[in-house]
mmCIF file of C-alpha atoms in Angstrom:
data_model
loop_
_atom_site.group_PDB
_atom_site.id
_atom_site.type_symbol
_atom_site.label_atom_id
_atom_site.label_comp_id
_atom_site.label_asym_id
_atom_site.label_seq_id
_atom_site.Cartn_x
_atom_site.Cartn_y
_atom_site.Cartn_z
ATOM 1 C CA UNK A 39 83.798 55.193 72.663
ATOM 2 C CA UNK A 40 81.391 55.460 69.482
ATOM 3 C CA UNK A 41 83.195 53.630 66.322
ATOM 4 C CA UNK A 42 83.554 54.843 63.199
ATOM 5 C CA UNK A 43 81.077 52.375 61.673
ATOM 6 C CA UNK A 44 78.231 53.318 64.932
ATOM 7 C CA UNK A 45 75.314 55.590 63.674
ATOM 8 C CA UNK A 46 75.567 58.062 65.931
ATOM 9 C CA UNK A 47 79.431 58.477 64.289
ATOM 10 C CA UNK A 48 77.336 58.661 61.182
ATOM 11 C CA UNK A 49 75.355 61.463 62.437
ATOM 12 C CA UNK A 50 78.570 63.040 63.086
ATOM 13 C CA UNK A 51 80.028 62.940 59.728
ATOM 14 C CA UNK A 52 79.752 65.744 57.740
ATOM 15 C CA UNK A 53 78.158 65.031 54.011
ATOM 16 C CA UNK A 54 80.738 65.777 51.394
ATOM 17 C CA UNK A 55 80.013 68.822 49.248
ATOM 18 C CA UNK A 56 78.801 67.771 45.425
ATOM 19 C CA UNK A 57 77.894 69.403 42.033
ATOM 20 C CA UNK A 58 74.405 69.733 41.058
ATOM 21 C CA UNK A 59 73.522 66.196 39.762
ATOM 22 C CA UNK A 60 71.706 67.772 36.912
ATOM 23 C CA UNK A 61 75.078 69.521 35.326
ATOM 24 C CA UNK A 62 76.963 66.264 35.700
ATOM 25 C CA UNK A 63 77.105 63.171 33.793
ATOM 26 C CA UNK A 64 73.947 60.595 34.697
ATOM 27 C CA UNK A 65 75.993 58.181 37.960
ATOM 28 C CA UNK A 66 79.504 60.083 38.084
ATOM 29 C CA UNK A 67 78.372 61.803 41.722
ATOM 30 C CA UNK A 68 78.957 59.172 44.621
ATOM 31 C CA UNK A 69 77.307 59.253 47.782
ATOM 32 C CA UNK A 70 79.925 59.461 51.219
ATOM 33 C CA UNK A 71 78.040 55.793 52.773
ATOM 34 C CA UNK A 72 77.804 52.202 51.296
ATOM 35 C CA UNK A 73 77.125 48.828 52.941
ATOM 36 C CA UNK A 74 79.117 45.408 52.101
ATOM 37 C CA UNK A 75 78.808 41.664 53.063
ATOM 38 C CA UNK A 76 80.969 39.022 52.141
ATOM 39 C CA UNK A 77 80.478 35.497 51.611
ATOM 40 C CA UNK A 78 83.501 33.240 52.174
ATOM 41 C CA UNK A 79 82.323 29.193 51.643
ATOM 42 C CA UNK A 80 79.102 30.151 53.355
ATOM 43 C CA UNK A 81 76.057 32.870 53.283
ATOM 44 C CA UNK A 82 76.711 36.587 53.024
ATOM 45 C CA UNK A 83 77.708 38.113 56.126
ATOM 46 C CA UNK A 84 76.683 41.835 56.850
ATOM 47 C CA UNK A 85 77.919 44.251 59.285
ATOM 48 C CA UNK A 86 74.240 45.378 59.734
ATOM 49 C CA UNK A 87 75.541 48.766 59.278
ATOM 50 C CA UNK A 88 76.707 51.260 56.364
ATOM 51 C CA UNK A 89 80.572 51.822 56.280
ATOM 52 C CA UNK A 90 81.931 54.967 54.835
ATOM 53 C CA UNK A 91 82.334 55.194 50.885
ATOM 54 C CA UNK A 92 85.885 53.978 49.418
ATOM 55 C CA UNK A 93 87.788 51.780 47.292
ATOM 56 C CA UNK A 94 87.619 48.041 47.454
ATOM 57 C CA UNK A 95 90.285 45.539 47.551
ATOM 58 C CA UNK A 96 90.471 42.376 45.651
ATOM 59 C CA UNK A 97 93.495 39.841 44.544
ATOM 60 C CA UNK A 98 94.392 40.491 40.937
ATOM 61 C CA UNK A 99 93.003 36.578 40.598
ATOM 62 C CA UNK A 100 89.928 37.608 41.493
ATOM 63 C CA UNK A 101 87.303 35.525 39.641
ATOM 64 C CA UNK A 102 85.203 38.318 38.927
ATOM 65 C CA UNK A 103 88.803 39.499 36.801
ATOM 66 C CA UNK A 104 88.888 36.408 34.899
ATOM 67 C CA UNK A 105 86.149 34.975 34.388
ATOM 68 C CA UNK A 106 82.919 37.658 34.274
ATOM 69 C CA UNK A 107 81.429 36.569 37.994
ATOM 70 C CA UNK A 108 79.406 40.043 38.481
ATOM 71 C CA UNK A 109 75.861 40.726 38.253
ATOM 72 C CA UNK A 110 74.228 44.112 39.621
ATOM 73 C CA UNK A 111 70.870 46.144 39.438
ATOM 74 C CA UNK A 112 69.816 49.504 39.208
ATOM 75 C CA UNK A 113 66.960 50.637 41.437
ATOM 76 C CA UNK A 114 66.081 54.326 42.694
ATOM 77 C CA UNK A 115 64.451 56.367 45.674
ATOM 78 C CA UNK A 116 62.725 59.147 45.382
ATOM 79 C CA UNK A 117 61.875 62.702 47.561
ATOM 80 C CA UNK A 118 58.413 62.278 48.416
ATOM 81 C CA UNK A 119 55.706 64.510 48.089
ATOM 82 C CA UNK A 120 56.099 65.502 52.127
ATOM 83 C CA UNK A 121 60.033 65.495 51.909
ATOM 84 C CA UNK A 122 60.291 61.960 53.004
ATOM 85 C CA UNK A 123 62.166 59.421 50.691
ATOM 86 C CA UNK A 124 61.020 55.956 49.474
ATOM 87 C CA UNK A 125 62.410 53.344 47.394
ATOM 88 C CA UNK A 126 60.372 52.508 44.545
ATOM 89 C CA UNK A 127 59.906 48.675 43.031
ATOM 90 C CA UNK A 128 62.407 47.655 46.034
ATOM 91 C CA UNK A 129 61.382 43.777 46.387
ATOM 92 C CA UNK A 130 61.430 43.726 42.355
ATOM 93 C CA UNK A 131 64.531 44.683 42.239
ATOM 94 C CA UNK A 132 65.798 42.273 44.692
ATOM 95 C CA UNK A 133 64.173 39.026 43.289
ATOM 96 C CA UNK A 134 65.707 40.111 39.930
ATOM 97 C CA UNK A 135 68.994 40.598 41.537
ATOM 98 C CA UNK A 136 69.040 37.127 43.394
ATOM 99 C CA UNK A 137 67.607 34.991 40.148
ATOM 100 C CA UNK A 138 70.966 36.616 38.551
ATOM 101 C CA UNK A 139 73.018 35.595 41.565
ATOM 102 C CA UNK A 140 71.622 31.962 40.500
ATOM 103 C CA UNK A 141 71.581 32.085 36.897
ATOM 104 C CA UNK A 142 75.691 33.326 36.966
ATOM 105 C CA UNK A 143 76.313 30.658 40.000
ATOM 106 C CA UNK A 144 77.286 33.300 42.803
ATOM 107 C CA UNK A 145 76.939 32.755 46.173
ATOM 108 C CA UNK A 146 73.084 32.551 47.202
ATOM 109 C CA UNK A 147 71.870 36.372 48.289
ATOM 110 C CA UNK A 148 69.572 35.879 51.222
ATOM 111 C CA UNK A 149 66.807 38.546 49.952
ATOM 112 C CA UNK A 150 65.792 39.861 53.314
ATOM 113 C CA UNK A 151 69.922 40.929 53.482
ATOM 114 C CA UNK A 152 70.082 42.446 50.310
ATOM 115 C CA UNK A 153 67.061 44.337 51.267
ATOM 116 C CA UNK A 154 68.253 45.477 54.671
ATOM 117 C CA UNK A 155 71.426 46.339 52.868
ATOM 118 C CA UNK A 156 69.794 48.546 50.502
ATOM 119 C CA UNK A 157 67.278 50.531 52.891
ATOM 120 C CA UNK A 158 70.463 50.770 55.249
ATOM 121 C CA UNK A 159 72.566 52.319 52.339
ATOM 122 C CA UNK A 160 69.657 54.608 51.307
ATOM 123 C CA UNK A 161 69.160 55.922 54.755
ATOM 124 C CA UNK A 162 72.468 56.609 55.318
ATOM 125 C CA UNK A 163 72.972 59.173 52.108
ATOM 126 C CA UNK A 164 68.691 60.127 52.544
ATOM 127 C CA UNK A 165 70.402 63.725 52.685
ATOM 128 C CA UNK A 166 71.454 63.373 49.277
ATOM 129 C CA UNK A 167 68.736 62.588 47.681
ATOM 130 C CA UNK A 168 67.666 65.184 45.345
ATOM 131 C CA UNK A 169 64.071 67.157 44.684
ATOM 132 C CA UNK A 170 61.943 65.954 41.588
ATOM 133 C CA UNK A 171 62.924 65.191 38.700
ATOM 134 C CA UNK A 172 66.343 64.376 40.580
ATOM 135 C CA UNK A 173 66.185 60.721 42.284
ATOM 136 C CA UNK A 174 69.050 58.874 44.268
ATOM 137 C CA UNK A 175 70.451 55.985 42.023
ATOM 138 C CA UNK A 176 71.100 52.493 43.623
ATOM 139 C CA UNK A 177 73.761 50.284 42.899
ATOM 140 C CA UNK A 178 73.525 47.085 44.298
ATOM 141 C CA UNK A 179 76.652 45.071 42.698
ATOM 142 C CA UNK A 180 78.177 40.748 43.396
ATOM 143 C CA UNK A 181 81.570 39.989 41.967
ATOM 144 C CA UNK A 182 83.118 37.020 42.528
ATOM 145 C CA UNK A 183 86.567 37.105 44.652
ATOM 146 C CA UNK A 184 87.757 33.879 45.190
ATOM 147 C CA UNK A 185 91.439 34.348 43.985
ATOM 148 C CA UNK A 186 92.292 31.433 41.298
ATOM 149 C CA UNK A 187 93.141 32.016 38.026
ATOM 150 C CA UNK A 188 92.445 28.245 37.307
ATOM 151 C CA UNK A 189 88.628 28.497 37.913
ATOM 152 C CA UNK A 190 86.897 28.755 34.528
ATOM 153 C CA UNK A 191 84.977 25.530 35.336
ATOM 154 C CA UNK A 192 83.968 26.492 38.779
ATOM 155 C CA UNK A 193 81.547 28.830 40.010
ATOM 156 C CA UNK A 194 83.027 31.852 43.003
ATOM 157 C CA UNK A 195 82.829 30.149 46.237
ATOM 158 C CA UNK A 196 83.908 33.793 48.008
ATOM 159 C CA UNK A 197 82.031 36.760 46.812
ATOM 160 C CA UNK A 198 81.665 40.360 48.230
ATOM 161 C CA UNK A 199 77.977 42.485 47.884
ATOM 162 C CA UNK A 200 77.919 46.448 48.444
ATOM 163 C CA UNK A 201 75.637 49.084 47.517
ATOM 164 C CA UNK A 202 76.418 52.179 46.416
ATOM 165 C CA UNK A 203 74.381 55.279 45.744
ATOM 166 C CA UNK A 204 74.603 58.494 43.688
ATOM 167 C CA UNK A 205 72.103 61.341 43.240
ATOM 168 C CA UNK A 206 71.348 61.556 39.325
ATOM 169 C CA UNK A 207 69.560 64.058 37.076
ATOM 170 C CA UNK A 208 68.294 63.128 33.622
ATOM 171 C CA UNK A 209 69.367 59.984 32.042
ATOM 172 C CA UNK A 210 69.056 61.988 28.713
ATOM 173 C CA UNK A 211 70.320 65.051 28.155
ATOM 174 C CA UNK A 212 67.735 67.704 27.696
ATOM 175 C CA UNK A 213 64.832 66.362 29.673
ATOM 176 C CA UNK A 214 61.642 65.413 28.167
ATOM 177 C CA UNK A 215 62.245 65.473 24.510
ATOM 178 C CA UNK A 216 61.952 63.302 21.749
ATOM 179 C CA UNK A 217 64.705 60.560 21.321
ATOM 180 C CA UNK A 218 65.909 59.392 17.864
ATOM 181 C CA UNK A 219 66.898 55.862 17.609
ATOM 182 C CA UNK A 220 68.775 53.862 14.872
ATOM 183 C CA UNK A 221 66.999 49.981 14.219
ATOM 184 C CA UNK A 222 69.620 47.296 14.124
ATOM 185 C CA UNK A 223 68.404 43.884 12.831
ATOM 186 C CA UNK A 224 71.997 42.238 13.037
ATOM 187 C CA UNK A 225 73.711 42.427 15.853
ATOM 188 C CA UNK A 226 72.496 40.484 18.842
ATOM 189 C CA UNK A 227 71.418 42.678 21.669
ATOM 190 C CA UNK A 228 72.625 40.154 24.950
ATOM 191 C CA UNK A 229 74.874 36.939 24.970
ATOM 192 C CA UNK A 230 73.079 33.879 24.387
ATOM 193 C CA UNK A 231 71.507 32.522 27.636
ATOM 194 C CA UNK A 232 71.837 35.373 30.144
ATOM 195 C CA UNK A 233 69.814 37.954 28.258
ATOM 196 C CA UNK A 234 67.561 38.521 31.242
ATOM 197 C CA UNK A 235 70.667 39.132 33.421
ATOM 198 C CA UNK A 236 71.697 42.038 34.611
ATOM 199 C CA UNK A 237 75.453 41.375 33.705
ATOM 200 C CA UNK A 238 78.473 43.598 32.529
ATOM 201 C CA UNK A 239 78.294 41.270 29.182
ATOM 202 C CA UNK A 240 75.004 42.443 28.209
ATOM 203 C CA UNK A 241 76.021 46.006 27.956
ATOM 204 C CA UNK A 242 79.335 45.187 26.495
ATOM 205 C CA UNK A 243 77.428 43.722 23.185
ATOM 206 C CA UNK A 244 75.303 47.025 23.201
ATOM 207 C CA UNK A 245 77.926 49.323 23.838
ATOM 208 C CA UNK A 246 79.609 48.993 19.979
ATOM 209 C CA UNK A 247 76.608 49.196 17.828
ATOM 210 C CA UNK A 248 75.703 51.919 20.204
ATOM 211 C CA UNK A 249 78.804 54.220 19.778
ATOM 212 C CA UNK A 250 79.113 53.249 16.203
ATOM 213 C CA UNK A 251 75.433 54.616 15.397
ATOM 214 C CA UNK A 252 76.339 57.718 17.356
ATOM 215 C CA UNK A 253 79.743 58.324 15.432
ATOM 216 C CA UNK A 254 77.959 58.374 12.445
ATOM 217 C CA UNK A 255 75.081 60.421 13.129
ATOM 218 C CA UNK A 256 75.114 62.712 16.504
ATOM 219 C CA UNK A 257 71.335 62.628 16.669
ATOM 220 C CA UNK A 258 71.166 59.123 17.674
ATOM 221 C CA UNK A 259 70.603 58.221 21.307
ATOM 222 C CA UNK A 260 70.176 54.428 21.641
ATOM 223 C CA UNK A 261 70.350 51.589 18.873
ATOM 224 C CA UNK A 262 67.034 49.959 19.458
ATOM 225 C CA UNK A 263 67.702 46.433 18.623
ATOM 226 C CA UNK A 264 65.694 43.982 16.365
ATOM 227 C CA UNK A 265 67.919 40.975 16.024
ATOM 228 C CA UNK A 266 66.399 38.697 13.630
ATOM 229 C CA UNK A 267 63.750 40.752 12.056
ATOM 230 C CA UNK A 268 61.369 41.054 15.644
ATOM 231 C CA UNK A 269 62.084 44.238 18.285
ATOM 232 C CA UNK A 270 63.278 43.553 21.732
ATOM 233 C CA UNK A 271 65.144 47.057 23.997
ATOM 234 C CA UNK A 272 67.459 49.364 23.404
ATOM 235 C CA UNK A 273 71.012 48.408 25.321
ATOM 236 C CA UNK A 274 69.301 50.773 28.438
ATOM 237 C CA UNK A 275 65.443 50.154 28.048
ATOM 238 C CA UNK A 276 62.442 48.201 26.959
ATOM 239 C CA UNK A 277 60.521 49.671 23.848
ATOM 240 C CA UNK A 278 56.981 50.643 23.457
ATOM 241 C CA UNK A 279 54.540 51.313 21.247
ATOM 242 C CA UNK A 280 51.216 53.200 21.856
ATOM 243 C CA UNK A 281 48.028 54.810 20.843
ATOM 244 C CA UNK A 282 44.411 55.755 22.787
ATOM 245 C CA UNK A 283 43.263 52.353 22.889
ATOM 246 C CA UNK A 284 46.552 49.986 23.411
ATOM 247 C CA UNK A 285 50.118 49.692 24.461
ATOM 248 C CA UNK A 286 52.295 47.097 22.491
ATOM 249 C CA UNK A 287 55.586 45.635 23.775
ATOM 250 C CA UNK A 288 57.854 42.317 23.312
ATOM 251 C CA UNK A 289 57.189 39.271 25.172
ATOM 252 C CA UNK A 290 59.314 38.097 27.597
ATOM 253 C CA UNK A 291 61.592 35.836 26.790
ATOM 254 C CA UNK A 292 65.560 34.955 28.155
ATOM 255 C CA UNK A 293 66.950 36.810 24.839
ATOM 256 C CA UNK A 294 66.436 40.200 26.986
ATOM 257 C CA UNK A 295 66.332 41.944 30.267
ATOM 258 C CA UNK A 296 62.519 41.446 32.242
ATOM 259 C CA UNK A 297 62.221 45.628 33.045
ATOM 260 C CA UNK A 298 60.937 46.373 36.170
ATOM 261 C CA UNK A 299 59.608 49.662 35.540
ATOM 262 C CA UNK A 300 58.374 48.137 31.910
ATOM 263 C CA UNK A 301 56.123 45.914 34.480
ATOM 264 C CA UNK A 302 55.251 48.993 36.211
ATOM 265 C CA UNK A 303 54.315 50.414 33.160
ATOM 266 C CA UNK A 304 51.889 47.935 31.992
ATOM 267 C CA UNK A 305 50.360 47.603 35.416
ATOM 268 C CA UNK A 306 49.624 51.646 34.702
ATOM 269 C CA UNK A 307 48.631 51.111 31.573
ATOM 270 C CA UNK A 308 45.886 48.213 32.522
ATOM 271 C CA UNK A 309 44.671 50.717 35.460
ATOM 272 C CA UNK A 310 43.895 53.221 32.644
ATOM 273 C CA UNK A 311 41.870 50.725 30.615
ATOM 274 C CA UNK A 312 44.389 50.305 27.928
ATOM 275 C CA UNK A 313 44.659 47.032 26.291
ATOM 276 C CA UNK A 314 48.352 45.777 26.297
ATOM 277 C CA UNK A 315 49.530 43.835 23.877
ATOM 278 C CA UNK A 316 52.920 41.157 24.716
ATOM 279 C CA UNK A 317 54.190 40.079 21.769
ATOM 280 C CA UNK A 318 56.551 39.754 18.560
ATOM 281 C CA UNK A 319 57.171 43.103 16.531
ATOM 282 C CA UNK A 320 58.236 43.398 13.171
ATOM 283 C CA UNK A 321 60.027 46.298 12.177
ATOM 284 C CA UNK A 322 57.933 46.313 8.983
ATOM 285 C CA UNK A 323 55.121 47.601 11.574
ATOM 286 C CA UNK A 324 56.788 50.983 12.845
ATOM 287 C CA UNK A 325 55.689 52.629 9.207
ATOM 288 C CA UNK A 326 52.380 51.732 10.623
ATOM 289 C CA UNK A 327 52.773 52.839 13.859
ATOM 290 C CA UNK A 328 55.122 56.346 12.594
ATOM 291 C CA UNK A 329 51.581 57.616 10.979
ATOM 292 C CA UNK A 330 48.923 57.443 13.757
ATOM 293 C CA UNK A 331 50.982 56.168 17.555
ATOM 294 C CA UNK A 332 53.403 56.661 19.903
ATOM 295 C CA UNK A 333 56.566 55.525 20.994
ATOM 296 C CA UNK A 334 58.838 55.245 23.712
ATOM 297 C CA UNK A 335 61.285 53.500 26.049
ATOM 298 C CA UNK A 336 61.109 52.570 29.897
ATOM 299 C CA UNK A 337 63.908 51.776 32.568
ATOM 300 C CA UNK A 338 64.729 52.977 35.717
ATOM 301 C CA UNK A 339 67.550 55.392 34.295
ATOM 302 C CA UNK A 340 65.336 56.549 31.925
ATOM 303 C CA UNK A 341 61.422 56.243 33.435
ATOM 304 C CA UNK A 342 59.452 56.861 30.383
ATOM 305 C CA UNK A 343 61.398 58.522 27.735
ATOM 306 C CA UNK A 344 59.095 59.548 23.778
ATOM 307 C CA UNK A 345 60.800 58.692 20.716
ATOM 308 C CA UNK A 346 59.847 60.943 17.825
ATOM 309 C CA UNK A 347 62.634 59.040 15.455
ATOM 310 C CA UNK A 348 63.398 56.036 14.255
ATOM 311 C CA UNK A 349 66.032 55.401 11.104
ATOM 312 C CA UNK A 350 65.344 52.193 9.761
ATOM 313 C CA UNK A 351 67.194 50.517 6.196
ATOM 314 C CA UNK A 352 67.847 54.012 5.295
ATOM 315 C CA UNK A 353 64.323 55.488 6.235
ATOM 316 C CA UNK A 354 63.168 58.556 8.732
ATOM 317 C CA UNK A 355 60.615 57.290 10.655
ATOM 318 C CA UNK A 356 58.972 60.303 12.229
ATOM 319 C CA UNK A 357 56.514 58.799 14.956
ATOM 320 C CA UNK A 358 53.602 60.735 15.268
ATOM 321 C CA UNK A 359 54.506 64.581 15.384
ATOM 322 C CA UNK A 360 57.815 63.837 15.917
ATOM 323 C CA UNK A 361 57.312 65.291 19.634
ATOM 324 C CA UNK A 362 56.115 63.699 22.840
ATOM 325 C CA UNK A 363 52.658 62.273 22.431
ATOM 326 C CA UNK A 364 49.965 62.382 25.003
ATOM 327 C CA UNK A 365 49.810 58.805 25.937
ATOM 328 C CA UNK A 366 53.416 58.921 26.198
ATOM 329 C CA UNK A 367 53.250 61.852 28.515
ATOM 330 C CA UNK A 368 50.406 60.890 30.992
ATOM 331 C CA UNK A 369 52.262 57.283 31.379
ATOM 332 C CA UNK A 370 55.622 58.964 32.164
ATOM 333 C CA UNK A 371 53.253 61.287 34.859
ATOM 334 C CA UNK A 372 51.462 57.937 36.752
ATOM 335 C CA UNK A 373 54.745 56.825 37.356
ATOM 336 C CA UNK A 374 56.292 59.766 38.524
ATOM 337 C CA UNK A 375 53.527 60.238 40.490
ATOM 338 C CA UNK A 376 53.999 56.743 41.932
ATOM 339 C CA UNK A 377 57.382 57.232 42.542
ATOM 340 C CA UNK A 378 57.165 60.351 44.389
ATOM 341 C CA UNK A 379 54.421 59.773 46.513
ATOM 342 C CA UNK A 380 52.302 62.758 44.520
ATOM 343 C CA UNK A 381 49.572 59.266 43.901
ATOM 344 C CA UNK A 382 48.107 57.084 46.295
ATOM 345 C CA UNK A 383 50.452 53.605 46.441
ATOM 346 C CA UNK A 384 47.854 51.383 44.547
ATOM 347 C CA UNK A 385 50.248 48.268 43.932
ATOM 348 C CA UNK A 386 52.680 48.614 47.081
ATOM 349 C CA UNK A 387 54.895 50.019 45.140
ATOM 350 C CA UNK A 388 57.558 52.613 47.676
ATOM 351 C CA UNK A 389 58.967 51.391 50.826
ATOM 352 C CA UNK A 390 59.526 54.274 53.158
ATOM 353 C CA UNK A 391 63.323 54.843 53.980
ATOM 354 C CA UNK A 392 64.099 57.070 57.225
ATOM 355 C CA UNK A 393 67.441 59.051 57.776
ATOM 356 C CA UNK A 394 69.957 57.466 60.176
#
């Protein structure tokens, strides 16, 4: 008798029917398979198979409730080229994900697990992954469990891992089009001391200067964030400037998240013969930049996304044209074309996924 967790069951099971992923909010579609491991006093333990999709339980003292104990990451896989389906920046994403696990003191992730976990996951829904410019989302998440409402000065000692998938369209609606975003030089983008963590926190202090900017003016898309007078990332992406000869971004630093495909960009970028340039910058220097470069943000939501606005102390800063420039655009193709196997894989970048 084949079990319901055996992949030849898997085989079996039908795939759930879906809406287009492009006519859908970005991550609302859910894939029907997911993997899990829990650690309990000791290392994670994984099935070493995918289990179907549902809901999880936990204690209503979970620590993870109380106390914030939940990092994740957000990694994708593409359709190739030849209608196979790779994951792209996979280790990356997994050595980010287990210097959060330490930084947050959660159980230690074994990185070899949380890779198995992720290709198993990934083959499991590999139907589901949609066609170019569609991608298959990956949602590798650690929450705390241990049930005691008394633990605010001790670290999980049970925790449960799963990933999760979902087929996605555009991060921003529209496509490829220019993005307008409002400066703020006040608020702080991350909490103090986990900026470079991929935790709930750091999205929770972006989220209100984010929905305030957008209640007051519908054009905005992201509040680009320039706490103390020098320019760090939106509260989804890093932020870039650009022209023929250079690219310009912050310096890393723990105030802010270390992007993975903002690496992958500058690793492009260097291929090209473009000088990059890691460091402060002033807002004072978008007027600059508004009359001869470029701008734009990079994440793995959003890949490489042009801005052609920027409102700043009650200016319009019209970057360039005001419409995709053509630095912007021939970065955002070398790493599509990386992604989707349509370039050879200079830097290792894909790891091949097969279906199950």
């Amino acid at each position: 008798m084949i079990g319901l967790y055996h992949p030849r069951a898997r085989g079996r099971c039908r795939m759930t029917k879906k809406p287009d992923p492009f006519t859908v909010p970005f991550g609302s579609i859910l894939c029907d398979w997911m993997t899990t491991a829990r650690a309990d006093d000791g290392p994670f333990v994984y099935r070493g198979s995918p289990e179907p999709f549902g809901d999880l339980s936990i204690s209503p003292a979970a620590h993870v409730l109380h106390y914030g104990s939940a990092i994740f990451e957000g990694l994708k896989a593409h359709r190739q080229v030849d209608g196979s389906v790779a994951i792209f920046r996979l280790d990356s994403h997994v050595a980010r994900m287990v210097t959060s696990a330490s930084r947050l003191r959660l159980p230690e992730i074994d990185p070899s697990l949380l890779h198995q976990m992720i290709v198993d996951a990934v083959a499991a829904n590999a139907d589901e992954v949609p066609d170019p410019p569609g991608s298959l989302y990956i949602r590798p998440t650690l929450i705390g469990t241990g049930a005691d409402i008394g633990a605010a000065a001790h670290p999980a000692s049970s925790a449960l891992l799963f990933v999760v998938n979902s087929p996605v369209g555009d991060y921003f609606k529209g496509g490829i089009r220019p993005l307008t975003l409002q400066l703020e030089t006040s608020t702080p983008r991350t909490v103090p001391q986990f900026g470079m963590v991929k935790c709930g926190a750091n999205y929770a202090m972006a989220l209100g200067p984010t929905l305030d900017a957008m209640a007051g003016n519908e054009a905005i898309d992201q509040v680009l964030f320039a706490t103390e007078g020098d320019i760090t990332e939106t509260g989804a992406s890093n932020f870039f400037l650009a022209d023929d000869e250079r690219i310009v971004t912050r310096h890393l630093d723990e105030s802010f998240l270390h992007g993975v495909t903002r690496d992958s960009v500058i690793q492009l970028a260097r291929h090209f013969g473009y000088e990059v340039e890691e460091r402060s910058i002033d807002p004072e220097e978008l007027v600059d930049w508004s009359e001869r470069g470029e701008a734009f943000l990079s994440g793995t939501a959003a890949g490489v996304a042009p801005v052609g606005t920027i409102l700043y102390s009650g200016k319009t800063l019209t970057i360039g044209t005001g419409q995709p420039g053509p630095n912007t655009l021939r970065l955002r193709q070398a790493l599509t074309d990386a992604q989707t196997g349509a370039a050879p894989d200079t830097f290792v970048w894909r790891t091949p996924v097969g279906s199950q």
